[in-house]
Short mmCIF file of C-alpha atoms in Angstrom, two decimals:
data_model
loop_
_atom_site.label_atom_id
_atom_site.label_comp_id
_atom_site.label_asym_id
_atom_site.label_seq_id
_atom_site.Cartn_x
_atom_site.Cartn_y
_atom_site.Cartn_z
CA ALA H 1 20.54 -3.68 15.10
CA GLN H 2 19.69 -4.44 18.69
CA ALA H 3 16.18 -5.37 19.82
CA VAL H 4 14.70 -5.43 23.32
CA ALA H 5 11.30 -6.95 24.09
CA ASN H 6 9.33 -4.67 26.43
CA ALA H 7 6.86 -5.87 29.06
CA ASP H 8 3.92 -4.21 27.23
CA GLY H 9 4.43 -6.42 24.13
CA SER H 10 6.30 -3.76 22.14
CA VAL H 11 9.91 -4.12 20.95
CA THR H 12 12.49 -1.31 20.91
CA VAL H 13 14.98 -1.51 18.05
CA SER H 14 18.15 0.60 18.16
CA TRP H 15 21.08 0.95 15.77
CA SER H 16 24.18 2.92 14.89
CA ALA H 17 24.17 5.21 11.86
CA PRO H 18 26.27 3.99 8.92
CA THR H 19 29.72 5.54 8.60
CA GLU H 20 29.42 5.89 4.80
CA GLY H 21 26.87 7.56 2.54
CA THR H 22 24.02 9.93 3.24
CA VAL H 23 20.98 8.59 5.07
CA THR H 24 17.74 10.57 4.82
CA SER H 25 15.54 7.95 6.50
CA TYR H 26 15.40 4.41 7.85
CA VAL H 27 12.87 1.59 7.70
CA ILE H 28 12.59 -1.21 10.28
CA LEU H 29 12.41 -4.73 8.85
CA ALA H 30 10.92 -7.54 10.92
CA THR H 31 11.16 -11.29 10.42
CA ARG H 32 8.86 -13.50 12.46
CA GLU H 33 10.21 -17.02 12.84
CA GLY H 34 9.18 -19.02 9.76
CA GLN H 35 7.80 -15.95 7.91
CA PRO H 36 9.25 -13.64 5.25
CA ARG H 37 10.92 -10.37 6.20
CA HIS H 38 8.73 -7.26 5.87
CA ALA H 39 8.83 -3.55 6.58
CA ILE H 40 7.14 -2.94 9.94
CA SER H 41 7.64 0.83 9.98
CA GLY H 42 7.23 3.65 7.56
CA ARG H 43 10.16 5.89 6.72
CA LEU H 44 11.75 7.13 9.94
CA GLU H 45 13.76 10.31 10.42
CA PRO H 46 17.55 9.74 10.70
CA ASN H 47 17.50 10.76 14.38
CA PRO H 48 16.96 9.29 16.89
CA THR H 49 18.46 5.91 15.96
CA SER H 50 15.83 3.90 17.80
CA TYR H 51 12.22 2.96 17.18
CA THR H 52 9.62 1.17 19.27
CA VAL H 53 7.45 -1.29 17.33
CA ASP H 54 3.96 -1.11 18.82
CA SER H 55 2.54 -4.31 20.31
CA SER H 56 -0.38 -4.16 17.83
CA GLU H 57 2.13 -4.90 15.05
CA LEU H 58 3.49 -8.04 16.75
CA ILE H 59 2.16 -11.45 17.79
CA PRO H 60 2.51 -12.11 21.53
CA GLY H 61 4.80 -15.08 22.22
CA ALA H 62 6.29 -15.07 18.70
CA SER H 63 10.04 -14.81 18.03
CA TYR H 64 11.27 -11.97 15.79
CA THR H 65 14.55 -10.62 14.46
CA PHE H 66 14.85 -7.01 13.27
CA GLN H 67 17.00 -5.20 10.73
CA VAL H 68 17.33 -1.52 9.87
CA GLY H 69 17.35 -0.41 6.24
CA PRO H 70 19.00 2.93 5.45
CA LEU H 71 17.47 5.04 2.67
CA ASN H 72 18.23 8.23 0.82
CA VAL H 73 16.36 10.02 -1.95
CA HIS H 74 17.98 7.88 -4.66
CA THR H 75 18.12 4.32 -3.33
CA HIS H 76 18.41 2.16 -0.24
CA GLY H 77 21.52 0.69 1.30
CA PRO H 78 22.04 -2.83 2.58
CA PRO H 79 20.08 -3.60 5.75
CA SER H 80 21.89 -3.99 9.04
CA ALA H 81 22.79 -7.38 10.40
CA ALA H 82 19.81 -9.00 12.06
CA SER H 83 19.27 -8.45 15.75
CA ALA H 84 19.34 -11.37 18.10
CA ALA H 85 15.92 -13.02 18.22
CA VAL H 86 13.50 -11.60 20.79
CA VAL H 87 10.24 -13.12 21.98
CA VAL H 88 7.36 -10.68 22.22
CA ALA H 89 5.92 -10.43 25.73
CA THR H 90 2.46 -11.85 26.31
CA ALA H 91 0.06 -11.09 29.13
CA ASP H 92 -0.92 -14.72 29.73
CA ALA H 93 2.14 -16.57 28.35
CA ALA H 94 -0.09 -18.33 25.80
CA GLN H 95 1.65 -19.23 22.57
CA PRO H 96 0.24 -17.76 19.36
CA ASP H 97 -2.21 -19.92 17.46
CA GLY H 98 -0.81 -18.77 14.13
CA GLY H 99 -3.09 -15.74 14.00
CA ALA H 100 -5.42 -14.75 11.22
CA PRO H 101 -4.79 -16.04 7.70
CA ALA H 102 -2.76 -13.89 5.37
CA PRO H 103 -4.76 -11.35 3.39
CA GLY H 104 -5.45 -12.17 -0.26
CA ARG H 105 -3.82 -10.50 -3.24
CA PRO H 106 -5.10 -7.00 -4.05
CA GLY H 107 -6.23 -6.18 -7.58
CA ALA H 108 -3.46 -5.07 -9.93
CA ALA H 109 -1.96 -1.72 -9.03
CA GLN H 110 -2.61 1.11 -11.47
CA ALA H 111 -0.04 3.91 -11.49
CA VAL H 112 -0.64 7.34 -13.02
CA ALA H 113 2.11 9.94 -13.36
CA ASN H 114 0.89 13.39 -12.32
CA ALA H 115 2.02 16.72 -13.80
CA ASP H 116 3.73 17.71 -10.50
CA GLY H 117 6.08 14.68 -10.63
CA SER H 118 4.09 12.60 -8.12
CA VAL H 119 2.53 9.24 -8.97
CA THR H 120 -0.92 8.08 -7.83
CA VAL H 121 -1.17 4.34 -7.23
CA SER H 122 -4.62 2.75 -6.94
CA TRP H 123 -5.79 -0.85 -6.45
CA SER H 124 -8.80 -2.93 -5.52
CA ALA H 125 -9.05 -4.61 -2.13
CA PRO H 126 -8.49 -8.39 -1.99
CA THR H 127 -11.60 -10.55 -1.84
CA GLU H 128 -10.07 -12.93 0.73
CA GLY H 129 -8.60 -12.40 4.19
CA THR H 130 -8.58 -9.40 6.48
CA VAL H 131 -6.52 -6.36 5.54
CA THR H 132 -5.63 -3.87 8.28
CA SER H 133 -3.16 -1.84 6.20
CA TYR H 134 -1.27 -1.65 2.93
CA VAL H 135 2.26 -0.69 1.95
CA ILE H 136 3.29 0.59 -1.48
CA LEU H 137 6.36 -1.07 -2.99
CA ALA H 138 8.36 0.68 -5.71
CA THR H 139 10.94 -0.71 -8.10
CA ARG H 140 13.06 1.74 -10.05
CA GLU H 141 14.49 0.24 -13.23
CA GLY H 142 17.67 -1.64 -12.34
CA GLN H 143 17.19 -1.21 -8.56
CA PRO H 144 15.77 -3.52 -5.87
CA ARG H 145 12.14 -3.21 -4.77
CA HIS H 146 11.55 -1.18 -1.60
CA ALA H 147 8.70 0.15 0.50
CA ILE H 148 7.99 3.73 -0.55
CA SER H 149 5.16 4.29 1.92
CA GLY H 150 4.55 3.54 5.55
CA ARG H 151 1.55 1.47 6.58
CA LEU H 152 -1.56 2.92 4.94
CA GLU H 153 -5.14 2.65 6.19
CA PRO H 154 -7.24 0.09 4.28
CA ASN H 155 -9.40 2.87 2.82
CA PRO H 156 -9.10 4.59 0.43
CA THR H 157 -7.41 2.15 -1.95
CA SER H 158 -5.15 4.77 -3.49
CA TYR H 159 -2.00 6.60 -2.48
CA THR H 160 -0.03 9.43 -4.05
CA VAL H 161 3.74 9.02 -3.92
CA ASP H 162 5.21 12.50 -3.44
CA SER H 163 7.62 13.70 -6.12
CA SER H 164 10.33 14.06 -3.45
CA GLU H 165 10.36 10.24 -3.15
CA LEU H 166 10.96 9.75 -6.90
CA ILE H 167 13.77 10.54 -9.32
CA PRO H 168 12.55 12.68 -12.24
CA GLY H 169 12.77 10.81 -15.56
CA ALA H 170 13.27 7.39 -13.93
CA SER H 171 11.03 4.43 -14.76
CA TYR H 172 9.20 2.79 -11.83
CA THR H 173 6.83 -0.10 -11.29
CA PHE H 174 4.59 -0.23 -8.21
CA GLN H 175 3.05 -3.06 -6.20
CA VAL H 176 0.64 -3.02 -3.27
CA GLY H 177 1.37 -5.22 -0.25
CA PRO H 178 -1.62 -6.11 1.96
CA LEU H 179 -0.99 -6.57 5.70
CA ASN H 180 -2.89 -7.61 8.78
CA VAL H 181 -1.73 -7.67 12.38
CA HIS H 182 -0.36 -11.19 11.97
CA THR H 183 1.27 -11.38 8.52
CA HIS H 184 1.36 -9.99 5.02
CA GLY H 185 -0.25 -11.27 1.85
CA PRO H 186 1.06 -11.60 -1.71
#
């Protein structure tokens, strides 16, 4: 992956499609210096092979690396090599003060299989910290955990995973990841 910091505080990430396998979508992974890697985009169409991360998703003055994770309807492939670090542009060149604290842990996710093959995941909002969005994480038995949703609004605290995102007959567990504009919670 290649990343370019833009003057407006956004970052444009570009990549080459893999030469093997079938890719039905991509997800952009961001790592802020000293923080864990997280999905910063929802599922992206296979073309074009570039994505601009909005400035509202990044901390001005912070250093990030980006990776691109290829996905298909059955699993995800290994993420790309990390981009070179880029520093997000800032209007006044002030360094970040660490931002808001991480959001707290949401209440345990409840998953209900629906007759149409979809699954509805619900949770309770955390009692600590500020949540600006959530992401639903799915783990199919024997496979690594992955984001199965893009960033979701903080309300309502439920999301239905479409049957096209799931393999019929497979066993899944679901988790809910809380996010704010500065970091993610447990």
